[in-house]
Amino acid sequence: MSMTKADARSTARSAQRIMDTRPVLIGVFALTLFVAMLRLYEHLFAWSAGLDSFSTEFQLYWMSLLQFAILASFLGAIGIVGFLWRTRDRDLASLAASAETRRLIFLVQWLVVFSLALFWGLSFFSEQTAVWHMTAVRDTDFTPSNIITFYMSYPLFAIIGLGAFFYAKTRLPTFAKGYSLAFVVLVVGVFMTIPNVGFNEWGHTFWAMDEGFAGPLHWGFVFFGWMSLAVFGVVLLILRRLHELLGADALERLYRR
């Protein structure tokens, strides 16, 4: 069966297309939906069942959620790392330029979702937690706001960041050779906000009851949170490699079309 000129042009355009926006749109939608569900859950059960940690309602709605969150975080991290490693590209030396370009752009999209998860965790939910503790008197470290923030939103962005790191490590020659300092600082830095939770809660329990947002016990969150700026170093590495793959006149050729 012969191919018409229109079919040929369509095939050529499809071959030249290196960017698929569906992954980032799906990722942003799924993350936003998940955050909305968390916020709705808080709205429904935080004040009605989250003020007395000895009540049966607290055990039902909040301690069970905490146990689920911890288990899901471990399984999620192991699952995504295991999948990416098992399906890794074992012949990166022969990777075509077009395929590498698509993977680089996919990594950028992954980092966009990661950055949005950082916003929800380190900004939105963290500031909400400070407001909660300055409003309500707590009788446990596992308050509703703490469970949502520290044991759900923090592990979420840590897992997404870990996945981005292993995706780059197993599928892109630029990151497969050794370790990118920027990527390591980005992933390990923001992950360290999770161990800092333990220090924070220990301090508030035993010697620093003040819940002021800028208190010394919270400085660790700021220190490790600012390491998220290492994402710009990762993006610079990606842009440099794209420049090598596409050539200096890539944008000029693009605008000529």
XYZ file of C-alpha atoms in Angstrom:
257
model
C 0.000 0.000 0.000
C 1.475 3.350 -1.053
C 1.951 6.255 1.345
C 0.492 9.638 0.437
C 2.410 12.886 0.853
C 0.213 13.798 3.822
C 1.015 10.472 5.489
C 4.701 11.005 4.828
C 4.623 14.464 6.378
C 2.728 13.144 9.384
C 5.249 10.338 9.832
C 8.134 12.787 9.582
C 6.583 15.062 12.208
C 6.036 12.116 14.530
C 9.648 11.033 14.134
C 10.866 14.524 14.918
C 8.678 14.901 17.975
C 10.854 14.413 21.010
C 8.679 15.905 23.726
C 5.575 14.285 25.106
C 3.807 16.484 27.667
C 1.460 13.758 28.848
C 3.767 12.417 31.610
C 4.179 15.789 33.312
C 0.478 16.589 32.985
C -0.476 13.234 34.478
C 2.107 13.649 37.240
C 0.955 17.147 38.171
C -2.703 16.087 38.100
C -2.094 12.987 40.233
C -0.028 14.935 42.762
C -2.588 17.744 42.980
C -5.410 15.231 43.419
C -3.495 13.449 46.181
C -2.830 16.711 48.026
C -6.490 17.699 47.695
C -7.525 14.358 49.191
C -5.132 14.849 52.125
C -6.441 18.335 52.748
C -10.043 17.146 52.586
C -9.263 14.338 55.041
C -7.786 16.899 57.436
C -10.811 19.124 57.043
C -13.159 16.278 57.910
C -11.322 14.590 60.780
C -8.616 16.873 62.239
C -10.752 18.858 64.671
C -13.461 16.252 65.174
C -11.174 13.280 65.856
C -7.643 14.634 66.184
C -7.478 16.562 69.460
C -7.404 13.660 71.950
C -4.761 11.021 71.149
C -6.308 8.646 73.725
C -9.704 8.537 72.044
C -10.832 5.647 69.871
C -11.579 8.087 67.054
C -7.963 9.270 67.038
C -6.708 5.704 66.864
C -9.108 4.928 64.033
C -8.634 7.996 61.842
C -5.068 9.060 62.582
C -2.904 6.287 64.018
C -4.118 3.882 61.369
C -3.281 6.518 58.737
C 0.195 6.914 60.250
C 0.846 3.176 60.104
C -0.355 3.031 56.514
C 1.813 6.019 55.541
C 4.993 4.511 57.000
C 4.408 1.154 55.322
C 3.467 2.753 51.980
C 6.569 4.982 52.063
C 8.949 2.052 52.510
C 7.201 -0.052 49.879
C 7.014 2.883 47.474
C 10.715 3.694 47.775
C 11.781 0.064 47.398
C 9.350 -0.465 44.528
C 10.380 2.501 42.397
C 14.114 1.983 42.926
C 13.789 -1.740 42.252
C 11.766 -1.175 39.086
C 14.141 1.449 37.675
C 17.180 -0.677 38.421
C 15.675 -3.869 37.037
C 14.614 -2.164 33.796
C 17.821 -0.125 33.413
C 19.417 0.418 30.022
C 22.398 -1.929 29.858
C 23.807 -0.478 26.640
C 23.974 3.266 27.119
C 27.036 3.500 24.879
C 24.866 2.867 21.817
C 21.976 5.103 22.868
C 20.685 7.135 19.929
C 20.743 10.922 20.199
C 16.980 11.167 19.661
C 16.271 8.650 22.431
C 18.665 10.388 24.820
C 17.017 13.727 24.088
C 13.593 12.308 24.875
C 14.889 10.865 28.129
C 16.486 14.158 29.131
C 13.215 15.975 28.543
C 11.357 13.298 30.500
C 13.797 13.846 33.385
C 13.035 17.575 33.290
C 9.333 16.745 33.552
C 10.072 14.440 36.489
C 11.919 17.308 38.187
C 8.912 19.585 37.626
C 6.674 17.156 39.527
C 9.394 16.822 42.186
C 9.544 20.601 42.594
C 5.773 20.787 42.989
C 5.903 18.046 45.632
C 8.580 20.046 47.469
C 6.284 23.067 47.488
C 3.375 21.117 48.963
C 5.573 19.446 51.573
C 8.091 22.096 52.634
C 5.852 25.132 52.201
C 2.122 24.466 52.267
C 1.875 21.608 54.769
C 4.869 22.719 56.865
C 3.435 26.181 57.419
C 0.053 24.619 58.126
C 1.697 22.497 60.832
C 3.160 25.579 62.512
C -0.258 27.231 62.530
C -1.856 24.088 63.991
C 0.641 23.922 66.845
C 0.230 27.593 67.638
C -3.550 27.109 67.745
C -4.222 23.729 69.344
C -2.752 22.156 72.480
C -1.283 18.781 71.590
C -0.868 15.722 73.801
C 1.209 13.686 71.326
C 3.935 14.129 68.734
C 1.654 12.467 66.193
C -0.826 15.271 65.690
C -3.051 15.186 62.602
C -1.035 17.950 60.992
C 2.265 16.224 61.785
C 1.073 12.941 60.303
C 0.022 14.578 57.059
C 3.137 16.732 56.818
C 6.026 14.678 58.132
C 4.874 11.144 57.397
C 3.060 11.638 54.093
C 4.076 14.784 52.217
C 7.782 14.568 53.172
C 8.235 10.906 52.170
C 6.303 11.656 48.988
C 8.759 14.248 47.685
C 11.703 12.163 48.919
C 10.489 9.155 46.910
C 9.859 11.260 43.796
C 13.354 12.748 44.085
C 14.905 9.321 44.611
C 13.092 8.076 41.535
C 14.409 10.978 39.448
C 17.950 10.216 40.600
C 17.762 6.530 39.695
C 16.023 7.282 36.394
C 18.933 9.518 35.419
C 21.494 7.050 36.767
C 20.098 4.074 34.856
C 19.009 5.676 31.581
C 21.212 8.680 30.777
C 24.935 8.557 29.944
C 25.481 12.009 31.470
C 24.483 10.794 34.930
C 25.511 7.144 34.595
C 29.205 8.054 34.716
C 29.950 8.613 38.396
C 27.704 10.719 40.584
C 26.461 14.239 39.961
C 27.227 16.350 43.038
C 24.228 18.584 42.340
C 21.891 15.586 42.079
C 23.265 14.006 45.273
C 22.903 17.272 47.212
C 19.373 17.697 45.866
C 18.100 14.225 46.747
C 20.017 13.630 49.998
C 19.535 17.208 51.181
C 15.757 17.254 50.987
C 15.586 13.683 52.322
C 17.405 14.842 55.472
C 14.348 16.896 56.424
C 12.796 13.558 57.440
C 15.437 12.612 60.070
C 15.280 16.222 61.222
C 11.650 15.581 62.158
C 12.850 13.273 64.944
C 15.157 15.925 66.370
C 12.414 18.525 66.093
C 9.820 16.459 67.925
C 12.302 15.377 70.613
C 13.200 19.011 71.247
C 9.598 20.156 71.446
C 8.781 17.334 73.844
C 11.623 17.781 76.324
C 13.139 21.260 76.281
C 11.686 23.709 73.742
C 7.927 23.896 73.999
C 7.728 27.162 72.066
C 6.196 26.512 68.639
C 7.434 29.732 67.028
C 7.912 29.153 63.326
C 11.432 30.639 63.321
C 12.558 28.768 66.465
C 16.017 27.126 66.514
C 14.505 23.631 66.332
C 13.161 24.509 62.904
C 16.438 25.734 61.458
C 17.282 22.233 60.245
C 14.243 22.253 57.964
C 15.432 25.508 56.451
C 19.023 24.295 56.043
C 18.097 21.053 54.320
C 15.156 22.594 52.484
C 17.398 25.161 50.818
C 19.390 22.271 49.338
C 16.496 21.940 46.903
C 18.199 24.800 45.029
C 20.662 22.190 43.770
C 17.979 21.416 41.181
C 19.399 24.310 39.166
C 22.738 22.496 38.993
C 20.979 19.395 37.696
C 19.102 21.443 35.100
C 22.359 23.052 33.939
C 23.825 19.587 33.334
C 20.725 18.647 31.347
C 20.867 21.855 29.285
C 24.555 21.364 28.543
C 23.908 17.854 27.271
C 20.941 19.027 25.189
C 23.193 21.687 23.679
C 25.693 18.982 22.722
C 22.992 16.778 21.204
C 21.054 19.446 19.318
C 23.866 21.781 18.357
C 24.369 25.488 18.853
C 21.906 26.395 16.118
C 19.071 24.205 17.404
C 16.829 27.111 18.390
C 17.546 28.866 15.118
C 16.497 25.779 13.159
C 13.390 25.498 15.340
C 12.277 29.045 14.623
C 12.788 28.575 10.883
C 10.128 25.877 10.732
